[in-house]
Amino acid sequence: MADTTTTDAARPGTAGRSRTARPPRVNAGSVATHLALSLGALVMVFPFLWQLLTAVKSLAEVSRVPPTFLPDDWNWSSFEEVFSALPFREMLTNSVLATAGRTAGQLVFCSLAAYAFARLRFRGRDVLFGLFLSVLMVPSSLLVLPQYDIVQQFGLLNSTPALFLPGMFSAFGTFLLRQAFLALPRELEEAARIDGASTFRIFWSIMLPLIRPALAALAVITAMTAWNDLLWPLIVNTDPQTMPISAGLTSLEGQYETNYPVMMAGSLIASLPMLLVYVFLQRHFVQSVAFSGSKG
């Protein structure tokens, strides 16, 4: 009986020792990964921070050597000068229309072409798709002259449609969506055909909703490309009223002097819409990257 009592009395001490928390081990690899990611985040954020700090400085302070990091006086008038120096609202509207037109066009035409190359069976499909992808090997600068000639012949110079019509077709977008279609099981199509669904009904009602992450990724990529496009708008538009904001900001650069605070303020305002779009759609963007590489 005494032995039993002694054993029971010793149990609380043993349980207490077993519950003693061990200090967490420091994983050197995890620490290095977090430091690298933090450094990468700092590198990505620093240009926007420098852009903001430059926008709130005076022109004399921006021209100071050596440059200063924080402004002496926070001057927010540059954001007001942007709207007086440029037809900013018209340019912003042109950018929205050009981005929306190119994005919508690529989603429509690329999805149709991708579905045909991925799910329809016809002779020479793979060869034709290889030739289609060969367009990616042609530098985009070589396509500027024929595209300009086509736009000029249709009388679309200095117009909003000229900003997005040549960019409504994309070999990369077709490839991205084709990979997404290939990852879907063929049993879905077979079951739909047994139920009497047409090819277009299968594409529109069954297959297309299943690749929404890839569609969102293509929309983000296309929208960012169209919004930041500079060369093509400068070629086809010379009227400030029809220019997008990316091309309009170049007019702030003078021959002898450039008002960098106003230019940085305009650039910051112009970059905000795409930042918001990416923040809200980044989950779909990451999903599509993994989704598109799941099957070749």
mmCIF file of C-alpha atoms in Angstrom:
data_model
loop_
_atom_site.group_PDB
_atom_site.id
_atom_site.type_symbol
_atom_site.label_atom_id
_atom_site.label_comp_id
_atom_site.label_asym_id
_atom_site.label_seq_id
_atom_site.Cartn_x
_atom_site.Cartn_y
_atom_site.Cartn_z
ATOM 1 C CA MET A 1 0.000 0.000 0.000
ATOM 2 C CA ALA A 2 2.880 2.328 0.873
ATOM 3 C CA ASP A 3 4.569 1.581 -2.432
ATOM 4 C CA THR A 4 1.420 2.484 -4.278
ATOM 5 C CA THR A 5 1.123 5.769 -2.396
ATOM 6 C CA THR A 6 4.728 6.644 -3.143
ATOM 7 C CA THR A 7 4.260 5.933 -6.799
ATOM 8 C CA ASP A 8 1.133 8.040 -6.974
ATOM 9 C CA ALA A 9 2.844 10.879 -5.178
ATOM 10 C CA ALA A 10 5.690 10.845 -7.659
ATOM 11 C CA ARG A 11 3.429 11.117 -10.661
ATOM 12 C CA PRO A 12 2.662 14.848 -10.436
ATOM 13 C CA GLY A 13 6.341 15.698 -10.516
ATOM 14 C CA THR A 14 6.912 13.434 -13.495
ATOM 15 C CA ALA A 15 3.928 14.902 -15.347
ATOM 16 C CA GLY A 16 5.172 18.390 -14.598
ATOM 17 C CA ARG A 17 8.600 17.626 -16.056
ATOM 18 C CA SER A 18 7.019 16.123 -19.176
ATOM 19 C CA ARG A 19 4.949 19.267 -19.695
ATOM 20 C CA THR A 20 7.977 21.549 -19.525
ATOM 21 C CA ALA A 21 8.090 23.447 -22.841
ATOM 22 C CA ARG A 22 11.249 22.986 -24.816
ATOM 23 C CA PRO A 23 12.733 26.089 -26.384
ATOM 24 C CA PRO A 24 11.935 26.195 -30.115
ATOM 25 C CA ARG A 25 14.783 25.322 -32.390
ATOM 26 C CA VAL A 26 15.959 28.033 -34.735
ATOM 27 C CA ASN A 27 15.961 26.786 -38.300
ATOM 28 C CA ALA A 28 18.775 28.507 -40.161
ATOM 29 C CA GLY A 29 17.164 27.762 -43.520
ATOM 30 C CA SER A 30 13.855 29.317 -42.470
ATOM 31 C CA VAL A 31 15.599 32.422 -41.151
ATOM 32 C CA ALA A 32 17.570 32.794 -44.374
ATOM 33 C CA THR A 33 14.385 32.370 -46.429
ATOM 34 C CA HIS A 34 12.536 35.049 -44.472
ATOM 35 C CA LEU A 35 15.473 37.429 -44.752
ATOM 36 C CA ALA A 36 15.693 36.872 -48.500
ATOM 37 C CA LEU A 37 11.937 37.395 -48.928
ATOM 38 C CA SER A 38 12.042 40.533 -46.788
ATOM 39 C CA LEU A 39 14.923 41.895 -48.856
ATOM 40 C CA GLY A 40 13.040 41.102 -52.066
ATOM 41 C CA ALA A 41 9.903 42.829 -50.747
ATOM 42 C CA LEU A 42 11.969 45.884 -49.842
ATOM 43 C CA VAL A 43 13.472 45.990 -53.330
ATOM 44 C CA MET A 44 9.969 45.810 -54.851
ATOM 45 C CA VAL A 45 8.461 48.472 -52.593
ATOM 46 C CA PHE A 46 11.370 50.942 -52.664
ATOM 47 C CA PRO A 47 10.660 52.364 -56.181
ATOM 48 C CA PHE A 48 7.086 53.246 -55.157
ATOM 49 C CA LEU A 49 8.339 54.791 -51.923
ATOM 50 C CA TRP A 50 10.942 56.847 -53.799
ATOM 51 C CA GLN A 51 8.256 57.847 -56.293
ATOM 52 C CA LEU A 52 6.030 59.157 -53.505
ATOM 53 C CA LEU A 53 8.865 60.968 -51.729
ATOM 54 C CA THR A 54 9.939 62.624 -54.986
ATOM 55 C CA ALA A 55 6.369 63.733 -55.705
ATOM 56 C CA VAL A 56 6.121 65.619 -52.405
ATOM 57 C CA LYS A 57 9.452 67.411 -52.799
ATOM 58 C CA SER A 58 10.044 70.744 -54.483
ATOM 59 C CA LEU A 59 11.850 70.908 -57.810
ATOM 60 C CA ALA A 60 14.861 72.544 -56.174
ATOM 61 C CA GLU A 61 15.057 69.821 -53.576
ATOM 62 C CA VAL A 62 14.844 67.091 -56.218
ATOM 63 C CA SER A 63 17.761 68.696 -58.081
ATOM 64 C CA ARG A 64 19.899 68.876 -54.957
ATOM 65 C CA VAL A 65 23.238 67.016 -54.950
ATOM 66 C CA PRO A 66 23.625 64.803 -53.040
ATOM 67 C CA PRO A 67 19.929 63.848 -53.061
ATOM 68 C CA THR A 68 17.905 63.675 -49.865
ATOM 69 C CA PHE A 69 15.694 60.768 -48.890
ATOM 70 C CA LEU A 70 13.003 62.541 -46.860
ATOM 71 C CA PRO A 71 11.679 65.932 -48.007
ATOM 72 C CA ASP A 72 12.298 69.067 -45.970
ATOM 73 C CA ASP A 73 8.725 70.221 -46.583
ATOM 74 C CA TRP A 74 5.929 67.881 -47.668
ATOM 75 C CA ASN A 75 4.555 69.599 -50.763
ATOM 76 C CA TRP A 76 1.379 67.985 -52.159
ATOM 77 C CA SER A 77 0.774 70.572 -54.871
ATOM 78 C CA SER A 78 2.378 68.327 -57.517
ATOM 79 C CA PHE A 79 -0.705 66.132 -57.494
ATOM 80 C CA GLU A 80 -2.841 69.165 -58.310
ATOM 81 C CA GLU A 81 -0.486 70.336 -61.048
ATOM 82 C CA VAL A 82 -0.833 67.008 -62.866
ATOM 83 C CA PHE A 83 -4.491 67.732 -63.615
ATOM 84 C CA SER A 84 -3.714 71.266 -64.816
ATOM 85 C CA ALA A 85 -0.648 70.392 -66.904
ATOM 86 C CA LEU A 86 -2.342 67.527 -68.770
ATOM 87 C CA PRO A 87 -5.851 66.541 -69.857
ATOM 88 C CA PHE A 88 -5.442 63.889 -67.176
ATOM 89 C CA ARG A 89 -9.065 62.781 -66.984
ATOM 90 C CA GLU A 90 -9.276 62.248 -70.745
ATOM 91 C CA MET A 91 -5.981 60.361 -70.752
ATOM 92 C CA LEU A 92 -7.108 58.213 -67.841
ATOM 93 C CA THR A 93 -10.339 57.410 -69.701
ATOM 94 C CA ASN A 94 -8.358 56.477 -72.817
ATOM 95 C CA SER A 95 -6.179 54.155 -70.749
ATOM 96 C CA VAL A 96 -9.222 52.456 -69.235
ATOM 97 C CA LEU A 97 -10.859 51.981 -72.651
ATOM 98 C CA ALA A 98 -7.668 50.706 -74.265
ATOM 99 C CA THR A 99 -6.991 48.304 -71.409
ATOM 100 C CA ALA A 100 -10.562 47.037 -71.307
ATOM 101 C CA GLY A 101 -10.682 46.576 -75.087
ATOM 102 C CA ARG A 102 -7.434 44.648 -75.316
ATOM 103 C CA THR A 103 -8.224 42.506 -72.274
ATOM 104 C CA ALA A 104 -11.732 41.631 -73.450
ATOM 105 C CA GLY A 105 -10.478 40.852 -76.954
ATOM 106 C CA GLN A 106 -7.763 38.512 -75.730
ATOM 107 C CA LEU A 107 -10.118 36.703 -73.373
ATOM 108 C CA VAL A 108 -12.572 36.070 -76.228
ATOM 109 C CA PHE A 109 -10.246 35.206 -79.106
ATOM 110 C CA CYS A 110 -7.566 33.408 -77.083
ATOM 111 C CA SER A 111 -10.106 31.228 -75.308
ATOM 112 C CA LEU A 112 -11.716 30.207 -78.590
ATOM 113 C CA ALA A 113 -8.386 29.406 -80.224
ATOM 114 C CA ALA A 114 -7.101 27.626 -77.125
ATOM 115 C CA TYR A 115 -10.185 25.414 -76.924
ATOM 116 C CA ALA A 116 -9.822 24.450 -80.568
ATOM 117 C CA PHE A 117 -6.145 23.533 -80.173
ATOM 118 C CA ALA A 118 -6.711 21.665 -76.910
ATOM 119 C CA ARG A 119 -10.020 19.831 -77.263
ATOM 120 C CA LEU A 120 -10.942 19.597 -80.946
ATOM 121 C CA ARG A 121 -9.365 16.894 -83.066
ATOM 122 C CA PHE A 122 -8.462 17.749 -86.641
ATOM 123 C CA ARG A 123 -5.646 16.943 -89.009
ATOM 124 C CA GLY A 124 -2.487 18.988 -88.562
ATOM 125 C CA ARG A 125 -3.591 20.443 -85.223
ATOM 126 C CA ASP A 126 -0.224 20.131 -83.484
ATOM 127 C CA VAL A 127 1.705 21.399 -86.506
ATOM 128 C CA LEU A 128 -0.600 24.374 -86.822
ATOM 129 C CA PHE A 129 -0.241 25.122 -83.121
ATOM 130 C CA GLY A 130 3.554 24.998 -83.431
ATOM 131 C CA LEU A 131 3.412 27.502 -86.278
ATOM 132 C CA PHE A 132 1.071 29.626 -84.201
ATOM 133 C CA LEU A 133 3.537 29.664 -81.307
ATOM 134 C CA SER A 134 6.382 30.635 -83.639
ATOM 135 C CA VAL A 135 4.939 34.147 -83.549
ATOM 136 C CA LEU A 136 6.434 34.422 -80.063
ATOM 137 C CA MET A 137 9.895 34.258 -81.636
ATOM 138 C CA VAL A 138 9.264 37.419 -83.665
ATOM 139 C CA PRO A 139 10.284 40.609 -81.814
ATOM 140 C CA SER A 140 7.311 42.876 -81.234
ATOM 141 C CA SER A 141 9.227 45.833 -82.672
ATOM 142 C CA LEU A 142 9.211 44.141 -86.096
ATOM 143 C CA LEU A 143 5.402 44.109 -86.069
ATOM 144 C CA VAL A 144 5.049 47.837 -85.472
ATOM 145 C CA LEU A 145 5.379 48.881 -89.125
ATOM 146 C CA PRO A 146 2.786 46.482 -90.620
ATOM 147 C CA GLN A 147 0.390 47.165 -87.751
ATOM 148 C CA TYR A 148 0.787 50.908 -88.259
ATOM 149 C CA ASP A 149 0.138 50.507 -91.982
ATOM 150 C CA ILE A 150 -3.085 48.585 -91.285
ATOM 151 C CA VAL A 151 -4.292 51.146 -88.747
ATOM 152 C CA GLN A 152 -3.517 53.986 -91.145
ATOM 153 C CA GLN A 153 -5.377 52.356 -94.030
ATOM 154 C CA PHE A 154 -8.470 51.963 -91.873
ATOM 155 C CA GLY A 155 -8.259 55.619 -90.819
ATOM 156 C CA LEU A 156 -7.872 54.858 -87.126
ATOM 157 C CA LEU A 157 -4.900 57.066 -86.324
ATOM 158 C CA ASN A 158 -5.459 59.328 -83.293
ATOM 159 C CA SER A 159 -8.362 57.211 -82.118
ATOM 160 C CA THR A 160 -8.996 54.980 -79.125
ATOM 161 C CA PRO A 161 -9.574 51.764 -81.163
ATOM 162 C CA ALA A 162 -6.062 52.088 -82.568
ATOM 163 C CA LEU A 163 -4.725 51.576 -79.046
ATOM 164 C CA PHE A 164 -6.190 48.101 -78.529
ATOM 165 C CA LEU A 165 -7.201 46.519 -81.850
ATOM 166 C CA PRO A 166 -3.714 45.158 -82.763
ATOM 167 C CA GLY A 167 -3.323 43.720 -79.263
ATOM 168 C CA MET A 168 -6.554 41.720 -79.148
ATOM 169 C CA PHE A 169 -4.808 38.561 -80.372
ATOM 170 C CA SER A 170 -2.006 36.871 -78.454
ATOM 171 C CA ALA A 171 -0.063 33.657 -79.013
ATOM 172 C CA PHE A 172 0.993 33.647 -75.377
ATOM 173 C CA GLY A 173 -2.589 33.985 -74.184
ATOM 174 C CA THR A 174 -3.646 31.115 -76.435
ATOM 175 C CA PHE A 175 -0.851 28.940 -75.056
ATOM 176 C CA LEU A 176 -1.748 29.767 -71.453
ATOM 177 C CA LEU A 177 -5.433 28.910 -71.889
ATOM 178 C CA ARG A 178 -4.647 25.807 -73.952
ATOM 179 C CA GLN A 179 -2.633 24.420 -71.052
ATOM 180 C CA ALA A 180 -5.587 25.039 -68.765
ATOM 181 C CA PHE A 181 -7.994 23.272 -71.143
ATOM 182 C CA LEU A 182 -5.647 20.292 -71.458
ATOM 183 C CA ALA A 183 -5.702 19.774 -67.691
ATOM 184 C CA LEU A 184 -9.477 19.172 -67.693
ATOM 185 C CA PRO A 185 -10.721 15.565 -67.915
ATOM 186 C CA ARG A 186 -12.180 14.534 -71.257
ATOM 187 C CA GLU A 187 -15.004 12.686 -69.478
ATOM 188 C CA LEU A 188 -16.722 16.040 -68.940
ATOM 189 C CA GLU A 189 -17.070 16.545 -72.679
ATOM 190 C CA GLU A 190 -18.171 12.985 -73.318
ATOM 191 C CA ALA A 191 -20.912 13.224 -70.686
ATOM 192 C CA ALA A 192 -22.115 16.533 -72.113
ATOM 193 C CA ARG A 193 -22.235 15.144 -75.658
ATOM 194 C CA ILE A 194 -24.283 12.192 -74.448
ATOM 195 C CA ASP A 195 -26.745 14.707 -73.004
ATOM 196 C CA GLY A 196 -26.950 16.391 -76.420
ATOM 197 C CA ALA A 197 -24.858 19.509 -75.768
ATOM 198 C CA SER A 198 -23.307 21.217 -78.786
ATOM 199 C CA THR A 199 -19.608 22.028 -79.084
ATOM 200 C CA PHE A 200 -20.154 25.690 -78.290
ATOM 201 C CA ARG A 201 -22.419 24.836 -75.338
ATOM 202 C CA ILE A 202 -19.719 22.565 -73.921
ATOM 203 C CA PHE A 203 -17.147 25.297 -74.363
ATOM 204 C CA TRP A 204 -19.251 28.092 -72.907
ATOM 205 C CA SER A 205 -21.165 26.386 -70.106
ATOM 206 C CA ILE A 206 -18.819 23.613 -68.952
ATOM 207 C CA MET A 207 -15.185 24.106 -69.926
ATOM 208 C CA LEU A 208 -14.803 27.885 -69.732
ATOM 209 C CA PRO A 209 -16.018 28.269 -66.110
ATOM 210 C CA LEU A 210 -13.504 25.611 -65.025
ATOM 211 C CA ILE A 211 -10.497 27.655 -66.194
ATOM 212 C CA ARG A 212 -11.412 30.872 -64.417
ATOM 213 C CA PRO A 213 -8.004 31.082 -62.651
ATOM 214 C CA ALA A 214 -6.234 30.998 -66.022
ATOM 215 C CA LEU A 215 -8.655 33.565 -67.426
ATOM 216 C CA ALA A 216 -8.017 35.823 -64.448
ATOM 217 C CA ALA A 217 -4.261 35.473 -64.905
ATOM 218 C CA LEU A 218 -4.498 36.318 -68.599
ATOM 219 C CA ALA A 219 -6.692 39.311 -67.743
ATOM 220 C CA VAL A 220 -4.131 40.600 -65.222
ATOM 221 C CA ILE A 221 -1.180 40.117 -67.583
ATOM 222 C CA THR A 222 -2.970 41.694 -70.527
ATOM 223 C CA ALA A 223 -4.321 44.598 -68.490
ATOM 224 C CA MET A 224 -0.913 45.425 -67.034
ATOM 225 C CA THR A 225 0.718 45.221 -70.462
ATOM 226 C CA ALA A 226 -1.922 47.425 -72.079
ATOM 227 C CA TRP A 227 -1.909 49.954 -69.247
ATOM 228 C CA ASN A 228 1.878 50.359 -69.314
ATOM 229 C CA ASP A 229 2.268 50.289 -73.097
ATOM 230 C CA LEU A 230 4.255 53.283 -74.296
ATOM 231 C CA LEU A 231 5.742 52.729 -77.765
ATOM 232 C CA TRP A 232 2.556 51.912 -79.668
ATOM 233 C CA PRO A 233 0.449 54.794 -78.265
ATOM 234 C CA LEU A 234 3.206 57.277 -79.108
ATOM 235 C CA ILE A 235 3.238 55.994 -82.697
ATOM 236 C CA VAL A 236 -0.489 56.004 -83.452
ATOM 237 C CA ASN A 237 -1.543 58.978 -81.303
ATOM 238 C CA THR A 238 -0.212 62.515 -81.505
ATOM 239 C CA ASP A 239 -3.290 64.227 -80.092
ATOM 240 C CA PRO A 240 -3.156 64.582 -76.275
ATOM 241 C CA GLN A 241 -6.923 64.115 -76.118
ATOM 242 C CA THR A 242 -6.617 60.563 -77.479
ATOM 243 C CA MET A 243 -3.414 59.561 -75.693
ATOM 244 C CA PRO A 244 -3.394 57.129 -72.764
ATOM 245 C CA ILE A 245 -1.818 58.216 -69.522
ATOM 246 C CA SER A 246 1.387 56.253 -70.167
ATOM 247 C CA ALA A 247 2.117 58.281 -73.301
ATOM 248 C CA GLY A 248 0.749 61.536 -71.935
ATOM 249 C CA LEU A 249 3.207 61.617 -69.051
ATOM 250 C CA THR A 250 6.079 61.908 -71.518
ATOM 251 C CA SER A 251 4.907 65.419 -72.408
ATOM 252 C CA LEU A 252 5.960 66.526 -68.914
ATOM 253 C CA GLU A 253 9.576 66.028 -69.934
ATOM 254 C CA GLY A 254 10.873 69.341 -71.245
ATOM 255 C CA GLN A 255 13.761 69.997 -73.593
ATOM 256 C CA TYR A 256 15.860 71.760 -70.984
ATOM 257 C CA GLU A 257 14.153 70.931 -67.699
ATOM 258 C CA THR A 258 11.844 68.218 -66.392
ATOM 259 C CA ASN A 259 9.417 68.750 -63.554
ATOM 260 C CA TYR A 260 10.162 65.490 -61.766
ATOM 261 C CA PRO A 261 7.787 66.016 -58.814
ATOM 262 C CA VAL A 262 4.814 66.464 -61.157
ATOM 263 C CA MET A 263 5.933 63.546 -63.312
ATOM 264 C CA MET A 264 6.313 61.287 -60.279
ATOM 265 C CA ALA A 265 2.905 62.375 -58.983
ATOM 266 C CA GLY A 266 1.308 61.513 -62.319
ATOM 267 C CA SER A 267 3.133 58.190 -62.498
ATOM 268 C CA LEU A 268 2.003 57.318 -58.976
ATOM 269 C CA ILE A 269 -1.628 58.072 -59.775
ATOM 270 C CA ALA A 270 -1.387 56.106 -63.036
ATOM 271 C CA SER A 271 0.082 53.044 -61.315
ATOM 272 C CA LEU A 272 -2.574 52.765 -58.602
ATOM 273 C CA PRO A 273 -5.317 51.100 -60.715
ATOM 274 C CA MET A 274 -3.064 48.226 -61.802
ATOM 275 C CA LEU A 275 -1.805 47.739 -58.264
ATOM 276 C CA LEU A 276 -5.364 47.370 -57.049
ATOM 277 C CA VAL A 277 -6.226 44.957 -59.851
ATOM 278 C CA TYR A 278 -3.259 42.754 -59.027
ATOM 279 C CA VAL A 279 -3.979 42.808 -55.287
ATOM 280 C CA PHE A 280 -7.533 41.574 -55.812
ATOM 281 C CA LEU A 281 -6.653 38.977 -58.473
ATOM 282 C CA GLN A 282 -3.267 37.723 -57.245
ATOM 283 C CA ARG A 283 -4.792 34.506 -55.861
ATOM 284 C CA HIS A 284 -6.107 33.567 -59.302
ATOM 285 C CA PHE A 285 -2.808 34.586 -60.858
ATOM 286 C CA VAL A 286 -0.785 32.239 -58.642
ATOM 287 C CA GLN A 287 -3.259 29.387 -59.180
ATOM 288 C CA SER A 288 -3.059 29.701 -62.945
ATOM 289 C CA VAL A 289 0.747 29.548 -62.962
ATOM 290 C CA ALA A 290 0.628 26.116 -61.337
ATOM 291 C CA PHE A 291 -2.454 25.134 -63.342
ATOM 292 C CA SER A 292 -0.940 25.965 -66.740
ATOM 293 C CA GLY A 293 2.107 23.777 -66.120
ATOM 294 C CA SER A 294 0.178 20.727 -64.973
ATOM 295 C CA LYS A 295 -0.085 19.206 -68.436
ATOM 296 C CA GLY A 296 1.754 19.786 -71.665
#
